[in-house]
Amino acid sequence: MIRIGIVGYGNLGRGVEAAVKNNEDMELAAVFTRRDPSTLHIRTDNVPVVAYADMADWAGKIDVMINCGGSATDLPVTTPEIAKHFCVIDSFDTHAKIPQHFAVVDEAAKQGGSVSVISVGWDPGMFSLNRVYMNAVLPSGNDYTFWGRGVSQGHSDAIRRIDGVRDARQYTVPVEEAVQSVRNGENPELSTRQKHTRECYVVAEDGADLARIEQEIVTMPNYFADYDTTVNFITMEELQRDHQGIPHGGSVIRSGRTGMELENSHTIEYSLKLDSNPEFTASVIAAYARAAYRMHQKGETGCFTVFDIAPAMLCVQDGDFLRAHML
Amino acid sequence: MIRIGIVGYGNLGRGVEAAVKNNEDMELAAVFTRRDPSTLHIRTDNVPVVAYADMADWAGKIDVMINCGGSATDLPVTTPEIAKHFCVIDSFDTHAKIPQHFAVVDEAAKQGGSVSVISVGWDPGMFSLNRVYMNAVLPSGNDYTFWGRGVSQGHSDAIRRIDGVRDARQYTVPVEEAVQSVRNGENPELSTRQKHTRECYVVAEDGADLARIEQEIVTMPNYFADYDTTVNFITMEELQRDHQGIPHGGSVIRSGRTGMELENSHTIEYSLKLDSNPEFTASVIAAYARAAYRMHQKGETGCFTVFDIAPAMLCVQDGDFLRAHML
């Protein structure tokens, strides 16, 4: 059994707990938290909750740590800290800072003799992987990524910070005509506005100026100003009844050409439709935890990404089985 | 530059020729044929056409051979022969015989100190790869594969063998309701008939008994009897005008569940829409030729499949570039 440690018990940590339960070769060894461990109630029986500060005591008792912290301030500090003592996976998703994060974690992992895999999930993660395969296979072509329909936590938070807003949920929605044009191999040039719309469901405080709130949302720079945004005011009851899930998904599409004169066109599409964004992300991470465990057993050290890991490394089944049943 | 040799110059060999032209780090070194080399006219300037029997003379002058023979009788003999002297890629697609082919090629490649990659293309190949990723990420779930709309060469040939048929083209077509049901996460149990239909376009000889031909097609065991098959009689002019392409494609879909009680559902789909089946297959092969070249340079030997090769190995770009731009 691969002994897994979870670091941080928010939505992603809870998703990893479920993923470990659903992978026959993994067991949850401990959950680490910065909160008071006695206040944390996890769903798996007989698994200790431990203070983050006491992690070093668990050396040799955990095979892979799964770091479920946030990308903004947490993972850049904690993933290298953990890598000095344990194999570790994170889902670092600040695309622009990945090279820097990779360098720091690589140094720590080599120092600690451990294997780290960063930026695991679906984007970065499965989407990135598919971009690489698609580009390798169709060198002449264009990539497109569409996100949604799904909840953007960052955009929902941005709405909540507006004066007079009690709660809010924001859905990112791909523009169907744009997706169809890409699928048809038309290689369109698409502006931000032409690719996605933004749907907002807002619970306002009693007596709040709804027109002012709507105006603040649709003109908010970076978040909404560049999009066609619709704002729907609903009650708290409606929000709790209709908008409690964390669905997401999207598509990576590459349209490319082959032939002596590039006369033939091809479209490759990878799509996800997810009931629960954190649980799916956690399931991807669990598969890469298995790979990290195996790579470490083979004596590898350092930082890796999904690009560096052969697909067979993710599977419970061995090569003979995979060739006989899945090739 | 990676020096590529093409073995066999049919549709797939011609596709590889185009793929080599479209990959900036590859050059075509020679084309090998069992026909009289003087009768073969290839489209690339200044590249020799060589008799298959003289291949050994090219040791040291070619980095990777791409074996474009057929799976039934050719590849089981020639891939191990070639592997004793060269790195080699093939597209062996008799699923049931892959383990046996793997074992024979592995022994030859280890003996020859070369790297072989077998069963490269889209199914087996990209579809297999996606099945493995999907299963690793969603261990609880069901896989579905739909092929088409596309030309099946084997089924077209079967029709051509019927008495009174001049020419024919058969399209495999996925049943739209079945695909939608799978996409909706309904996990249907689907019979052969419920998954695909077969559309036949047949040019009959003058005066042939069309009713008898149609009856022979729709009742043909293995090929058509288990499907809803439609037969359309057309003229040779119509066949040549409307059915000269070799389009294909299809989808691999996995529908699976996550959560402590498997309460959330997810759907992953990988789809291809291809103008030219052989050119796309050839493009996948070219990417794996690059990987084989690099693995050989690193000192690896033996037989591999798409499951064993990390995605970064397929790309012209290095790890720094991929992490900065594609993760």
PDB file of C-alpha atoms in Angstrom, chain B residues 50-162:
ATOM      1  CA  VAL B  50      16.515   1.131 -52.179  1.00  0.00           C
ATOM      2  CA  ALA B  51      15.684  -2.580 -52.334  1.00  0.00           C
ATOM      3  CA  TYR B  52      14.528  -3.969 -48.975  1.00  0.00           C
ATOM      4  CA  ALA B  53      17.210  -6.661 -49.290  1.00  0.00           C
ATOM      5  CA  ASP B  54      19.957  -4.007 -49.288  1.00  0.00           C
ATOM      6  CA  MET B  55      18.880  -2.378 -46.013  1.00  0.00           C
ATOM      7  CA  ALA B  56      21.930  -3.599 -44.082  1.00  0.00           C
ATOM      8  CA  ASP B  57      24.118  -1.295 -46.228  1.00  0.00           C
ATOM      9  CA  TRP B  58      22.405   1.648 -44.515  1.00  0.00           C
ATOM     10  CA  ALA B  59      23.548   0.839 -40.979  1.00  0.00           C
ATOM     11  CA  GLY B  60      24.868   4.042 -39.407  1.00  0.00           C
ATOM     12  CA  LYS B  61      23.197   6.206 -42.061  1.00  0.00           C
ATOM     13  CA  ILE B  62      19.649   6.053 -40.706  1.00  0.00           C
ATOM     14  CA  ASP B  63      18.546   6.880 -37.156  1.00  0.00           C
ATOM     15  CA  VAL B  64      14.996   5.514 -37.205  1.00  0.00           C
ATOM     16  CA  MET B  65      13.224   3.200 -39.640  1.00  0.00           C
ATOM     17  CA  ILE B  66       9.478   3.568 -40.008  1.00  0.00           C
ATOM     18  CA  ASN B  67       7.967   0.258 -41.014  1.00  0.00           C
ATOM     19  CA  CYS B  68       4.824   0.919 -43.043  1.00  0.00           C
ATOM     20  CA  GLY B  69       3.876  -2.695 -43.811  1.00  0.00           C
ATOM     21  CA  GLY B  70       0.601  -4.446 -43.029  1.00  0.00           C
ATOM     22  CA  SER B  71      -0.173  -6.088 -39.702  1.00  0.00           C
ATOM     23  CA  ALA B  72      -1.502  -9.391 -41.029  1.00  0.00           C
ATOM     24  CA  THR B  73       1.665 -10.951 -42.440  1.00  0.00           C
ATOM     25  CA  ASP B  74       4.298  -8.254 -42.953  1.00  0.00           C
ATOM     26  CA  LEU B  75       5.053  -6.496 -39.650  1.00  0.00           C
ATOM     27  CA  PRO B  76       5.373  -9.683 -37.532  1.00  0.00           C
ATOM     28  CA  VAL B  77       8.293 -10.676 -39.800  1.00  0.00           C
ATOM     29  CA  THR B  78       9.890  -7.382 -40.805  1.00  0.00           C
ATOM     30  CA  THR B  79       9.789  -5.345 -37.557  1.00  0.00           C
ATOM     31  CA  PRO B  80      11.972  -7.879 -35.665  1.00  0.00           C
ATOM     32  CA  GLU B  81      14.254  -8.184 -38.735  1.00  0.00           C
ATOM     33  CA  ILE B  82      14.741  -4.425 -38.855  1.00  0.00           C
ATOM     34  CA  ALA B  83      15.085  -4.114 -35.042  1.00  0.00           C
ATOM     35  CA  LYS B  84      18.259  -6.197 -35.181  1.00  0.00           C
ATOM     36  CA  HIS B  85      19.983  -3.350 -37.053  1.00  0.00           C
ATOM     37  CA  PHE B  86      17.962  -0.148 -36.605  1.00  0.00           C
ATOM     38  CA  CYS B  87      15.608   1.682 -34.288  1.00  0.00           C
ATOM     39  CA  VAL B  88      12.169   1.041 -35.747  1.00  0.00           C
ATOM     40  CA  ILE B  89       8.560   2.179 -35.332  1.00  0.00           C
ATOM     41  CA  ASP B  90       5.542   0.250 -36.580  1.00  0.00           C
ATOM     42  CA  SER B  91       1.759   0.596 -36.413  1.00  0.00           C
ATOM     43  CA  PHE B  92       0.945  -3.059 -35.688  1.00  0.00           C
ATOM     44  CA  ASP B  93      -2.808  -3.037 -35.071  1.00  0.00           C
ATOM     45  CA  THR B  94      -3.937  -6.648 -34.544  1.00  0.00           C
ATOM     46  CA  HIS B  95      -4.920  -5.979 -30.934  1.00  0.00           C
ATOM     47  CA  ALA B  96      -5.093  -9.644 -29.869  1.00  0.00           C
ATOM     48  CA  LYS B  97      -1.533 -10.357 -31.071  1.00  0.00           C
ATOM     49  CA  ILE B  98       0.193  -7.334 -29.549  1.00  0.00           C
ATOM     50  CA  PRO B  99       1.712  -9.194 -26.540  1.00  0.00           C
ATOM     51  CA  GLN B 100       3.299 -11.773 -28.847  1.00  0.00           C
ATOM     52  CA  HIS B 101       4.589  -9.126 -31.293  1.00  0.00           C
ATOM     53  CA  PHE B 102       5.972  -7.122 -28.358  1.00  0.00           C
ATOM     54  CA  ALA B 103       7.916 -10.124 -27.029  1.00  0.00           C
ATOM     55  CA  VAL B 104       9.502 -10.954 -30.404  1.00  0.00           C
ATOM     56  CA  VAL B 105      10.430  -7.343 -31.188  1.00  0.00           C
ATOM     57  CA  ASP B 106      11.753  -6.774 -27.650  1.00  0.00           C
ATOM     58  CA  GLU B 107      14.157  -9.683 -28.006  1.00  0.00           C
ATOM     59  CA  ALA B 108      15.340  -8.495 -31.434  1.00  0.00           C
ATOM     60  CA  ALA B 109      15.795  -4.902 -30.285  1.00  0.00           C
ATOM     61  CA  LYS B 110      17.777  -5.907 -27.203  1.00  0.00           C
ATOM     62  CA  GLN B 111      19.937  -8.151 -29.383  1.00  0.00           C
ATOM     63  CA  GLY B 112      20.465  -5.267 -31.826  1.00  0.00           C
ATOM     64  CA  GLY B 113      20.970  -2.617 -29.146  1.00  0.00           C
ATOM     65  CA  SER B 114      18.145  -0.613 -30.699  1.00  0.00           C
ATOM     66  CA  VAL B 115      14.865   0.981 -29.606  1.00  0.00           C
ATOM     67  CA  SER B 116      11.585  -0.223 -31.139  1.00  0.00           C
ATOM     68  CA  VAL B 117       8.160   1.299 -30.613  1.00  0.00           C
ATOM     69  CA  ILE B 118       5.237  -0.836 -31.797  1.00  0.00           C
ATOM     70  CA  SER B 119       1.526  -0.214 -32.351  1.00  0.00           C
ATOM     71  CA  VAL B 120       1.868   3.544 -32.898  1.00  0.00           C
ATOM     72  CA  GLY B 121      -0.984   5.474 -34.527  1.00  0.00           C
ATOM     73  CA  TRP B 122      -4.377   6.452 -33.206  1.00  0.00           C
ATOM     74  CA  ASP B 123      -5.986   3.090 -32.356  1.00  0.00           C
ATOM     75  CA  PRO B 124      -3.758   1.519 -31.199  1.00  0.00           C
ATOM     76  CA  GLY B 125      -1.904   4.693 -30.239  1.00  0.00           C
ATOM     77  CA  MET B 126      -3.509   7.946 -29.164  1.00  0.00           C
ATOM     78  CA  PHE B 127      -6.790   6.206 -28.230  1.00  0.00           C
ATOM     79  CA  SER B 128      -4.921   3.605 -26.139  1.00  0.00           C
ATOM     80  CA  LEU B 129      -2.951   6.349 -24.414  1.00  0.00           C
ATOM     81  CA  ASN B 130      -6.130   8.169 -23.513  1.00  0.00           C
ATOM     82  CA  ARG B 131      -7.743   4.988 -22.222  1.00  0.00           C
ATOM     83  CA  VAL B 132      -4.780   4.537 -19.868  1.00  0.00           C
ATOM     84  CA  TYR B 133      -4.826   8.139 -18.626  1.00  0.00           C
ATOM     85  CA  MET B 134      -8.606   8.054 -18.149  1.00  0.00           C
ATOM     86  CA  ASN B 135      -8.507   4.780 -16.226  1.00  0.00           C
ATOM     87  CA  ALA B 136      -5.667   5.963 -14.006  1.00  0.00           C
ATOM     88  CA  VAL B 137      -7.525   9.176 -13.177  1.00  0.00           C
ATOM     89  CA  LEU B 138     -11.020   7.690 -12.772  1.00  0.00           C
ATOM     90  CA  PRO B 139     -10.572   4.139 -11.429  1.00  0.00           C
ATOM     91  CA  SER B 140     -14.349   3.697 -10.976  1.00  0.00           C
ATOM     92  CA  GLY B 141     -16.045   3.999 -14.347  1.00  0.00           C
ATOM     93  CA  ASN B 142     -16.698   2.678 -17.834  1.00  0.00           C
ATOM     94  CA  ASP B 143     -14.839   3.133 -21.129  1.00  0.00           C
ATOM     95  CA  TYR B 144     -16.462   3.527 -24.509  1.00  0.00           C
ATOM     96  CA  THR B 145     -14.837   3.736 -27.931  1.00  0.00           C
ATOM     97  CA  PHE B 146     -16.690   4.954 -31.006  1.00  0.00           C
ATOM     98  CA  TRP B 147     -15.120   4.881 -34.452  1.00  0.00           C
ATOM     99  CA  GLY B 148     -16.092   7.078 -37.364  1.00  0.00           C
ATOM    100  CA  ARG B 149     -17.541   8.588 -39.337  1.00  0.00           C
ATOM    101  CA  GLY B 150     -14.802   7.063 -41.433  1.00  0.00           C
ATOM    102  CA  VAL B 151     -13.748   4.681 -44.165  1.00  0.00           C
ATOM    103  CA  SER B 152     -13.059   1.102 -43.109  1.00  0.00           C
ATOM    104  CA  GLN B 153     -10.630  -0.374 -45.612  1.00  0.00           C
ATOM    105  CA  GLY B 154     -11.298  -3.933 -44.432  1.00  0.00           C
ATOM    106  CA  HIS B 155     -15.064  -3.629 -44.864  1.00  0.00           C
ATOM    107  CA  SER B 156     -14.669  -1.924 -48.246  1.00  0.00           C
ATOM    108  CA  ASP B 157     -12.464  -4.813 -49.379  1.00  0.00           C
ATOM    109  CA  ALA B 158     -15.022  -7.357 -48.150  1.00  0.00           C
ATOM    110  CA  ILE B 159     -17.707  -5.781 -50.349  1.00  0.00           C
ATOM    111  CA  ARG B 160     -15.350  -5.693 -53.366  1.00  0.00           C
ATOM    112  CA  ARG B 161     -14.939  -9.460 -53.112  1.00  0.00           C
ATOM    113  CA  ILE B 162     -18.683 -10.008 -53.773  1.00  0.00           C
TER     114      ILE B 162
END
